[in-house]
mmCIF file of C-alpha atoms in Angstrom:
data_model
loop_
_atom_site.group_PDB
_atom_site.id
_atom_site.type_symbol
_atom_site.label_atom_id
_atom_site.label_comp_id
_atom_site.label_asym_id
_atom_site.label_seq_id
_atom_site.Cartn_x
_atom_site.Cartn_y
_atom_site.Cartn_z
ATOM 1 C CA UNK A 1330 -7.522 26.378 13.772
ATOM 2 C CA UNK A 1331 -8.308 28.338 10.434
ATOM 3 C CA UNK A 1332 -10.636 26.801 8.318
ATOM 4 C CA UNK A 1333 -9.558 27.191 4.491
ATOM 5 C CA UNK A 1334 -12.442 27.513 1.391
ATOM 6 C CA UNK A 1335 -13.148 24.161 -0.339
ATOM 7 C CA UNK A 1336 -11.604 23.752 -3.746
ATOM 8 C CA UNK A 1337 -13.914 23.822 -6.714
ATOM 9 C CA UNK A 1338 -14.391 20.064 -8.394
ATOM 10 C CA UNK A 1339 -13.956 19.744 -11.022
ATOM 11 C CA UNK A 1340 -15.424 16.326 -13.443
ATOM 12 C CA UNK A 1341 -14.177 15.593 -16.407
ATOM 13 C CA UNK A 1342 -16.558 12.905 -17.988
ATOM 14 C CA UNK A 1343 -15.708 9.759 -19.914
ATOM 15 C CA UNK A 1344 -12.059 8.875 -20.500
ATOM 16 C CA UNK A 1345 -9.687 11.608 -20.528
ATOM 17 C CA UNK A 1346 -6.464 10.987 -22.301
ATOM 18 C CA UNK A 1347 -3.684 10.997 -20.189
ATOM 19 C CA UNK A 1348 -1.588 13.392 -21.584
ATOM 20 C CA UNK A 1349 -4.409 16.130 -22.096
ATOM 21 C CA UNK A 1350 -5.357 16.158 -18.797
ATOM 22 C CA UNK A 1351 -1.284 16.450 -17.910
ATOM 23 C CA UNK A 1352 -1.681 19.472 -20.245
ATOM 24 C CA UNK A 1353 -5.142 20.912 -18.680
ATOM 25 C CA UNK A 1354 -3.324 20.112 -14.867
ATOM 26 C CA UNK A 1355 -0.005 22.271 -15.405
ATOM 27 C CA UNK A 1356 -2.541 24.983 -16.951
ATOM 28 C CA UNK A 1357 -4.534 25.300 -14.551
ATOM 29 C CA UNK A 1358 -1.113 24.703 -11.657
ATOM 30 C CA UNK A 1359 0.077 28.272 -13.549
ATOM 31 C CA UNK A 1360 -3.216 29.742 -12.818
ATOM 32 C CA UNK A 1361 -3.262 28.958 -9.194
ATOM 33 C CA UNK A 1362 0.380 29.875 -8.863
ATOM 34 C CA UNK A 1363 0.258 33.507 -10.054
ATOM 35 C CA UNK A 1364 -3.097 34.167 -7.903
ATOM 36 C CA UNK A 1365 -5.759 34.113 -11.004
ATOM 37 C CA UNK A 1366 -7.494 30.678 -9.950
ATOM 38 C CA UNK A 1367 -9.020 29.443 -6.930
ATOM 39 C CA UNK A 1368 -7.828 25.963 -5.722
ATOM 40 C CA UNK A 1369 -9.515 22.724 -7.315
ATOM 41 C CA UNK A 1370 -9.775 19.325 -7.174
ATOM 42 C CA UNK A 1371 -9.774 17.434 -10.676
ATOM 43 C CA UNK A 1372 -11.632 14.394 -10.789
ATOM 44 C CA UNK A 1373 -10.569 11.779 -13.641
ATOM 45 C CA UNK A 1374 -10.723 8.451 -14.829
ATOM 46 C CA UNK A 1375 -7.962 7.753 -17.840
ATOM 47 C CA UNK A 1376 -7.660 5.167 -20.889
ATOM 48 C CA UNK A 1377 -5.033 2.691 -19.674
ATOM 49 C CA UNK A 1378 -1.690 3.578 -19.470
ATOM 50 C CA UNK A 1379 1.322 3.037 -17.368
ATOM 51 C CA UNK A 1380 2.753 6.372 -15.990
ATOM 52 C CA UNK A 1381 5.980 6.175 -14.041
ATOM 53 C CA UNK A 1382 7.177 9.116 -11.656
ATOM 54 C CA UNK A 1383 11.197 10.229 -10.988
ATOM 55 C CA UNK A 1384 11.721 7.210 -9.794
ATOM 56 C CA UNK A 1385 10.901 4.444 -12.360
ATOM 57 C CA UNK A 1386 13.279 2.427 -13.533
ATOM 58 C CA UNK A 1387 12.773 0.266 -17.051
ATOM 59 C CA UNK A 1388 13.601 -2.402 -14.728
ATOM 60 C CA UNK A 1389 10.291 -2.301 -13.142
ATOM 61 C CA UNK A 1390 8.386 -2.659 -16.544
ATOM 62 C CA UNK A 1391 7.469 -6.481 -17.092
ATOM 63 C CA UNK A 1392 5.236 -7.070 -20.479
ATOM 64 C CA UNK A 1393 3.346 -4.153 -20.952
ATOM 65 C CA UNK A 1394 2.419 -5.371 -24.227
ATOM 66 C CA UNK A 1395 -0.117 -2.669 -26.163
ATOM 67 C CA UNK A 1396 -0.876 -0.686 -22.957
ATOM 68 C CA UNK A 1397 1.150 2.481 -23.346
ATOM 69 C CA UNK A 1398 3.847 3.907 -20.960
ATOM 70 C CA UNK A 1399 4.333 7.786 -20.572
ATOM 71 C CA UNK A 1400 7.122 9.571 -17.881
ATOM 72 C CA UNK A 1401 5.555 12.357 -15.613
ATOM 73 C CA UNK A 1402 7.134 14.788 -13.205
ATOM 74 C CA UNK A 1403 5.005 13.215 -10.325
ATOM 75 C CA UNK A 1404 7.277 11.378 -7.178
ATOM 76 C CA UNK A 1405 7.147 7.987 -7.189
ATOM 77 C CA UNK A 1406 7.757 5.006 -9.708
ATOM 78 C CA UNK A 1407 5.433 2.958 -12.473
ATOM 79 C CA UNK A 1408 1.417 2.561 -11.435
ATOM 80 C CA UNK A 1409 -1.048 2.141 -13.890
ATOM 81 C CA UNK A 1410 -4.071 3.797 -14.817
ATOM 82 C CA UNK A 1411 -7.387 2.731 -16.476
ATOM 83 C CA UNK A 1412 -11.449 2.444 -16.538
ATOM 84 C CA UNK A 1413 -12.367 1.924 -13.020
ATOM 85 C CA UNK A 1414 -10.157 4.036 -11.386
ATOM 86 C CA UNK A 1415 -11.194 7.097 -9.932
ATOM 87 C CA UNK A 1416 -7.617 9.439 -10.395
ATOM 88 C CA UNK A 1417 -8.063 12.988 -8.068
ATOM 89 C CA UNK A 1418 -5.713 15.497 -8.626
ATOM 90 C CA UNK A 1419 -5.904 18.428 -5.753
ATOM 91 C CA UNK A 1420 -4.131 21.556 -7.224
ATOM 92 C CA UNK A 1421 -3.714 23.344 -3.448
ATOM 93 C CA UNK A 1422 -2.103 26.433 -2.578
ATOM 94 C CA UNK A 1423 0.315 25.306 0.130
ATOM 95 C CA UNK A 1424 1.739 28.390 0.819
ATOM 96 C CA UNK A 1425 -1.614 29.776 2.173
ATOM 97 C CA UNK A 1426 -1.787 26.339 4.048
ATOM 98 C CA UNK A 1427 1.382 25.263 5.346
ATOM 99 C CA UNK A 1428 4.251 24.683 3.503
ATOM 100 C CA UNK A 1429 5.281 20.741 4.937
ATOM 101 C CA UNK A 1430 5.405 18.638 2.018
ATOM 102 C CA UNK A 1431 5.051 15.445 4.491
ATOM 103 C CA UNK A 1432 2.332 16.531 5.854
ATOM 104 C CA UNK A 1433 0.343 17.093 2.491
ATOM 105 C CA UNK A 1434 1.752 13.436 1.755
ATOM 106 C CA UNK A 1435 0.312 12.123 5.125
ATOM 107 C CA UNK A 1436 -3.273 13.893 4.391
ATOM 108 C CA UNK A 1437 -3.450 12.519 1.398
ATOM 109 C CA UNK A 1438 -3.153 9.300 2.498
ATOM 110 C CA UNK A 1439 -5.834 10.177 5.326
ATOM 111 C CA UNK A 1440 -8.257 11.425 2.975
ATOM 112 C CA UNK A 1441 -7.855 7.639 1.088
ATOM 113 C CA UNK A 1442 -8.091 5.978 4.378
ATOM 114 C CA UNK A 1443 -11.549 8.174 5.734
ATOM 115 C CA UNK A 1444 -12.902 7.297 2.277
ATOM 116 C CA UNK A 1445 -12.353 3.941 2.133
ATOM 117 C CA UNK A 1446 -13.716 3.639 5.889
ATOM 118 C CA UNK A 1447 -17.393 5.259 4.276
ATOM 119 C CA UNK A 1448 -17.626 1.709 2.581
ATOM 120 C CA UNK A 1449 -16.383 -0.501 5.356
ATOM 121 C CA UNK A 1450 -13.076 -1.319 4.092
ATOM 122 C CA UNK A 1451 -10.182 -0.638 6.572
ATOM 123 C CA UNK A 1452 -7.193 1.013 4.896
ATOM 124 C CA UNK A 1453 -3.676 1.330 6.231
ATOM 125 C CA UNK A 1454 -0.434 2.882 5.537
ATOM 126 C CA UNK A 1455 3.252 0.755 5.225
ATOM 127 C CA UNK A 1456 5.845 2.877 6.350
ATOM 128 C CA UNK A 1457 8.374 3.767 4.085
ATOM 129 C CA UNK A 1458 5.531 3.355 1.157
ATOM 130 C CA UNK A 1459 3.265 5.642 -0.128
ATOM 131 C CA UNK A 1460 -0.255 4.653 -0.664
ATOM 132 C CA UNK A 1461 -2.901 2.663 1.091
ATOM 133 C CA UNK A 1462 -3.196 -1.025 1.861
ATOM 134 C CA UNK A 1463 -5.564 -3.346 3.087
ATOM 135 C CA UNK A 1464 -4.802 -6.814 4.324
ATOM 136 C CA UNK A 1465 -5.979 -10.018 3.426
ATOM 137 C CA UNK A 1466 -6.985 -13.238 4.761
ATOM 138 C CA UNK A 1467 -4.508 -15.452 2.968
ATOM 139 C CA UNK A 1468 -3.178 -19.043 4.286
ATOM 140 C CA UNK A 1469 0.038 -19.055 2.320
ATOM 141 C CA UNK A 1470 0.557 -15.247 3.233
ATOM 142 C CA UNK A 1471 -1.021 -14.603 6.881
ATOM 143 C CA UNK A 1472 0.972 -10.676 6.510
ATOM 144 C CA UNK A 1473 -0.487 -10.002 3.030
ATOM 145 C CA UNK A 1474 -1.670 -6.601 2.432
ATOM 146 C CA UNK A 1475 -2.586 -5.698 -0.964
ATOM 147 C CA UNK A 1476 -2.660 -1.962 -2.256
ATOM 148 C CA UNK A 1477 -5.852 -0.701 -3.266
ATOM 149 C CA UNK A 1478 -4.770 3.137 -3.803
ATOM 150 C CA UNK A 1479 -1.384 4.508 -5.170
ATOM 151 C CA UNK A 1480 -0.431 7.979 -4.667
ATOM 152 C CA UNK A 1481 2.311 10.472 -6.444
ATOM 153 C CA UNK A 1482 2.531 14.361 -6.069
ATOM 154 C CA UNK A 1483 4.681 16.878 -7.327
ATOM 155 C CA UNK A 1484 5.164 20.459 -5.671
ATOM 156 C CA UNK A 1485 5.789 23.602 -7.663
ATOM 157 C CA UNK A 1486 5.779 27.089 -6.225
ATOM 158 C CA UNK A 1487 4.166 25.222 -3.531
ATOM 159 C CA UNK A 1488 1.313 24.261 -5.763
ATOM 160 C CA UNK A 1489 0.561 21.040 -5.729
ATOM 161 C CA UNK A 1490 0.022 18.868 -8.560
ATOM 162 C CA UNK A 1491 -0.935 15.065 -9.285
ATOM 163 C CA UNK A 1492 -2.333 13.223 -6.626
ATOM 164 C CA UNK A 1493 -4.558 10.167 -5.914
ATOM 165 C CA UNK A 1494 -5.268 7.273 -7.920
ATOM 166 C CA UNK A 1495 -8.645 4.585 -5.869
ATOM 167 C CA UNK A 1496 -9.066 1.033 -7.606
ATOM 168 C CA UNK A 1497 -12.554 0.806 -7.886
ATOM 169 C CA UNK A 1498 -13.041 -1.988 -10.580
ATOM 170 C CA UNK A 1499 -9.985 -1.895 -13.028
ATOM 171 C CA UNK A 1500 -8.509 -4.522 -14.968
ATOM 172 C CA UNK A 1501 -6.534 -5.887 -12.113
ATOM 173 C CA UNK A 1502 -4.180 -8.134 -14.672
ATOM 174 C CA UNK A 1503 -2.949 -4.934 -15.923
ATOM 175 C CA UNK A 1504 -0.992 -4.618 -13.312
ATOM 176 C CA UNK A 1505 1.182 -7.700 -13.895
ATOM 177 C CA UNK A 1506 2.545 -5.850 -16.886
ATOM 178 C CA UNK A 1507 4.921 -3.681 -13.779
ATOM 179 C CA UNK A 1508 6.247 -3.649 -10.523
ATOM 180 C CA UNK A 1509 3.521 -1.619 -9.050
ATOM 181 C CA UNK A 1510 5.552 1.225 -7.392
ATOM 182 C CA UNK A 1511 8.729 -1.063 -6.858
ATOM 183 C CA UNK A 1512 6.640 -2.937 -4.268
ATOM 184 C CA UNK A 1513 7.405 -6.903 -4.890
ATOM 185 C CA UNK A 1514 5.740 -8.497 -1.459
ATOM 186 C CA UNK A 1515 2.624 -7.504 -2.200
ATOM 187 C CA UNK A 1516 -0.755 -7.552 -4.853
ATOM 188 C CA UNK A 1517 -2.655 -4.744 -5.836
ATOM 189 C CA UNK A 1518 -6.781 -4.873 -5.292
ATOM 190 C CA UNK A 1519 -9.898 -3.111 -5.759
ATOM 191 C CA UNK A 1520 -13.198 -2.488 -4.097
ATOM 192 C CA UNK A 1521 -14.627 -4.908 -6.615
ATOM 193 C CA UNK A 1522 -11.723 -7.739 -5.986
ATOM 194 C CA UNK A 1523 -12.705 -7.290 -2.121
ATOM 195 C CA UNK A 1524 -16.404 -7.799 -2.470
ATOM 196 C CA UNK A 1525 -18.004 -3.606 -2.774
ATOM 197 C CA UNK A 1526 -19.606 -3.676 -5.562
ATOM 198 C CA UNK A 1527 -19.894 0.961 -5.873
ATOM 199 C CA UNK A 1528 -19.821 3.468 -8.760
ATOM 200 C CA UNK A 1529 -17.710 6.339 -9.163
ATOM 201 C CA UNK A 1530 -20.278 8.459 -8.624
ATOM 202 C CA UNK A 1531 -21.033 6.908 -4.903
ATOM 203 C CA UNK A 1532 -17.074 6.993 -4.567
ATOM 204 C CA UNK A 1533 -16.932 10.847 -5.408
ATOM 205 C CA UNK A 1534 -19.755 12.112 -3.039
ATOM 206 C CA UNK A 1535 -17.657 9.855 0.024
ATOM 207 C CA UNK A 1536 -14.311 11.393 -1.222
ATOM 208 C CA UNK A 1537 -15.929 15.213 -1.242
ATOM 209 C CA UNK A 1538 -17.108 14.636 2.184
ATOM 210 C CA UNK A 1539 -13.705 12.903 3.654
ATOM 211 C CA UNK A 1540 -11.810 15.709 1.969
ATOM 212 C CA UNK A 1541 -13.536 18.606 3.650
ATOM 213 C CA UNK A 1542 -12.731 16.966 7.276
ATOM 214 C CA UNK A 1543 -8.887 16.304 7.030
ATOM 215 C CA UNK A 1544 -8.072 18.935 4.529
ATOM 216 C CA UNK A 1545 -9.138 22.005 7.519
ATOM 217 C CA UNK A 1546 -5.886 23.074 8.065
#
């Protein structure tokens, strides 16, 4: 198996805007493209704001009341984004990987899942649903599983752009203002809401690590 270079990381401190760093991410996507940049991994935490994907409906937006909502290009329908959410966006060459577009989907949701494991919470896919879910101990609901990590890419020249989005300790109410990705059955949660108390900072060194084993191909 060939081993591919790591990406650079790249932090960008604080809040970033959400638009700026949509304007930093396609810059940097042009670089990669035409062979001037090496691959990297943004690592972000945004002001809240609801971002829907090609698939969003205005259907799917409840009371969003002063939180703002912005269209992207990314796959995928309304999430939300806010302090205490780590947001990675890997900008990978795919063409000097493999070209599969499900199987960049099905890492990504690895990496979440080997990340989440460093802290002792057991993460799972739902088929037919991007993201990663963990279940719940719940009476009234003995299937709940509650998503604790959304996900939404978009693939140009085989670049890839967007990414990840981990609930560490957001507002969880802010996501009664939309359907979180269409999904209905199901509540969104956090490491907080399920007891692990972490920073970003712990999160990031766990996420480096986890990325470096599944992303070897």
């Amino acid at each position: 198996m060939e081993i591919y270079s790591i990406p650079i990381w790249q932090e960008y401190p604080g809040l970033t805007d959400y638009v700026d760093a949509l304007e930093v991410m396609h810059k940097l996507h042009t670089e990669i493209a035409e062979g001037l940049s090496d691959e990297i991994v943004c690592m972000l935490e945004h002001p809240a704001v609801y971002t829907g994907g090609t698939s969003a409906t205005e259907k799917d937006l409840i009371n969003t009341g002063n939180i703002p909502t912005l269209s992207t290009n990314r796959g995928g329908q309304w999430t939300y984004h806010g302090p205490g959410q780590r947001v990675y966006w890997p900008l990978l060459d795919l063409s000097k990987r493999e070209k599969d577009v499900r199987k960049y989907v099905y890492h990504l949701e690895s990496w979440i899942i080997e990340t989440l494991k460093c802290f002792s919470i057991k993460g799972e896919r739902r088929d037919g649903l991007p993201g990663v879910w963990v279940r719940r101990i719940d009476i009234n609901q003995p299937n709940r599983v509650d998503k604790i990590a959304a996900l939404g890419v978009r693939i140009s020249k085989w670049v890839t752009m967007h990414g990840i989005a981990i609930n560490i300790d957001p507002e969880l109410s802010a996501f009664d203002g939309i359907i979180p990705c269409g999904v209905k059955d199901s509540c969104v949660t956090s490491f907080a809401d399920l007891g692990h108390i972490v920073s970003i900072s712990e999160i990031d060194v766990a996420a480096k690590k986890c990325f470096e084993d599944i992303f070897k191909y």
